[in-house]
Amino acid sequence: MSGAEQAAGTGQAGAAGQAGQAGQAGPAGQVVAAGQVVADYWAAAEARDWAAFGALLAEDVVYEAPQTRERVRGREAYLRFNAEGFPGDWHVAIQRIVSQDRAAVSMIEYSEGDSSQFGLCFFDLDEDGRIVRITDFWPDPYEPPAGRAQLAGRY
Amino acid sequence: MSGAEQAAGTGQAGAAGQAGQAGQAGPAGQVVAAGQVVADYWAAAEARDWAAFGALLAEDVVYEAPQTRERVRGREAYLRFNAEGFPGDWHVAIQRIVSQDRAAVSMIEYSEGDSSQFGLCFFDLDEDGRIVRITDFWPDPYEPPAGRAQLAGRY
């Protein structure tokens, strides 16, 4: 998945071996940093690989979207929310990941056809390195107040 | 500033001494982690202490708000943007800070009177530990699509 590879290549995703990082125990027992778990999460979503996606989640994962006040509790419910709640030929590309200890934040570009949008997602991992809390934001474009038009350019 | 103190107290702000962290050289020459620089940034904003605020910024800082496509270049312009562009009795309280190396992300609650809103801000520091890039998001509430009403609760 190009977004994840790109982020990993710039060193923004993951931080394996960094002191203080905690993450999921991999096949060989090594610790996987929170940033890498999040890169894997988006790669699995992009691939619609719900088995891989589910393996990254804690049984008691809680998803919250503060803008809509939606909340989903538990791995099975959250898998259904993703697999059934977002039909369509969408794609996600990781713009950046910042991780610290058992927390990580991703900025992604979500695109479908000609439209695209930023998605911002805060993740917390449990002691086993599985995602236990997700707080999700989807900021929409808006017009700035006229009162500060002289203070900022536009791009 | 209570928000910054709260975040520092939970260990989510800053990560002084963590390997791989880079930040601003403080008075005694110690390295200040990116998360602490961001906590100081919000404390200075809350206090309207624009001298302290400006001291955290690189001369060539660039601010971007992808939702409005506003861009402000340079310390002096960015100080004016903040000091003049946001009148009113607003307050900011840090909800969390995640930092890695010379990057940090903050989630704040911005409030004015009875209204409040989340603000999400990505920061990059330069080699001197000063803030050189700010990417700012203000997600607004919205109604979720009806198609996924059966897949999520509301809070």
XYZ file of C-alpha atoms in Angstrom, chain A residues 35-150:
116
model
C 3.190 3.961 14.493
C 3.723 0.711 12.631
C 0.476 -0.744 14.005
C -1.317 2.309 12.638
C 0.412 1.996 9.250
C -0.722 -1.654 9.188
C -4.273 -0.575 10.142
C -4.548 1.748 7.141
C -2.904 -0.779 4.808
C -5.485 -3.380 5.880
C -8.330 -0.868 5.384
C -7.055 0.054 1.930
C -6.877 -3.660 1.040
C -10.300 -4.389 2.616
C -8.410 -7.145 4.443
C -10.788 -7.295 7.402
C -9.030 -10.303 8.934
C -5.750 -8.387 9.115
C -7.642 -5.279 10.241
C -9.394 -7.172 13.033
C -6.144 -8.742 14.250
C -4.866 -5.254 15.093
C -7.861 -4.480 17.325
C -8.397 -5.238 20.987
C -11.551 -7.204 21.802
C -12.828 -4.185 23.748
C -11.821 -1.489 21.240
C -13.882 1.706 21.434
C -14.271 3.993 18.425
C -15.517 7.546 18.825
C -16.159 10.275 16.266
C -16.552 13.511 18.279
C -18.067 15.406 15.319
C -21.034 13.056 14.910
C -20.934 11.685 18.458
C -20.934 8.178 16.995
C -19.505 5.458 19.201
C -18.825 1.804 18.386
C -17.839 -0.687 21.074
C -16.039 -3.962 20.531
C -14.035 -5.593 17.755
C -16.931 -7.313 15.976
C -19.096 -4.206 15.915
C -16.177 -2.098 14.733
C -15.360 -4.546 11.949
C -18.981 -4.364 10.754
C -18.939 -0.551 10.982
C -15.957 -0.463 8.625
C -16.856 -3.326 6.315
C -20.523 -2.312 5.903
C -20.596 1.395 6.752
C -18.271 2.628 4.037
C -19.125 1.066 0.678
C -17.605 2.515 -2.466
C -14.262 2.621 -4.175
C -12.462 4.782 -1.629
C -8.748 4.865 -1.019
C -6.615 5.996 1.881
C -3.076 7.347 1.654
C -1.085 8.045 4.787
C 0.260 11.594 4.897
C 2.019 11.215 8.216
C 2.074 9.293 11.467
C 3.368 10.585 14.801
C 3.721 8.038 17.584
C 4.771 8.095 21.206
C 4.754 5.090 23.512
C 1.329 3.438 23.128
C -0.229 6.372 21.256
C -0.158 7.362 17.605
C -1.842 9.942 15.396
C -2.357 9.580 11.661
C -3.144 12.143 9.008
C -4.560 10.419 5.941
C -5.989 11.531 2.654
C -9.246 9.734 1.956
C -10.262 9.877 -1.689
C -13.126 8.589 -3.775
C -13.295 9.547 -7.416
C -12.414 13.208 -7.748
C -13.076 14.157 -4.138
C -10.665 13.857 -1.277
C -10.591 14.788 2.376
C -8.194 14.731 5.281
C -8.836 12.236 8.072
C -7.189 12.633 11.470
C -7.161 9.732 13.838
C -5.820 9.300 17.372
C -5.039 5.722 18.431
C -4.251 4.173 21.802
C -2.810 0.690 22.152
C -3.330 -1.662 25.073
C -0.558 -3.545 26.856
C -0.651 -6.255 24.183
C -0.078 -3.678 21.449
C -3.605 -3.895 20.086
C -5.663 -0.834 19.232
C -8.050 -0.202 22.116
C -9.223 3.345 21.446
C -9.754 5.308 18.246
C -10.802 8.953 18.095
C -11.595 9.987 14.560
C -11.958 13.444 12.954
C -12.989 14.448 9.423
C -12.521 18.198 8.995
C -14.487 19.781 6.121
C -13.504 22.865 4.126
C -14.979 26.183 5.266
C -14.641 29.873 4.475
C -12.488 31.861 6.912
C -14.086 34.817 8.718
C -13.672 38.053 6.755
C -12.162 39.731 9.814
C -8.824 38.063 9.321
C -8.584 38.223 5.534
C -5.759 40.785 5.720
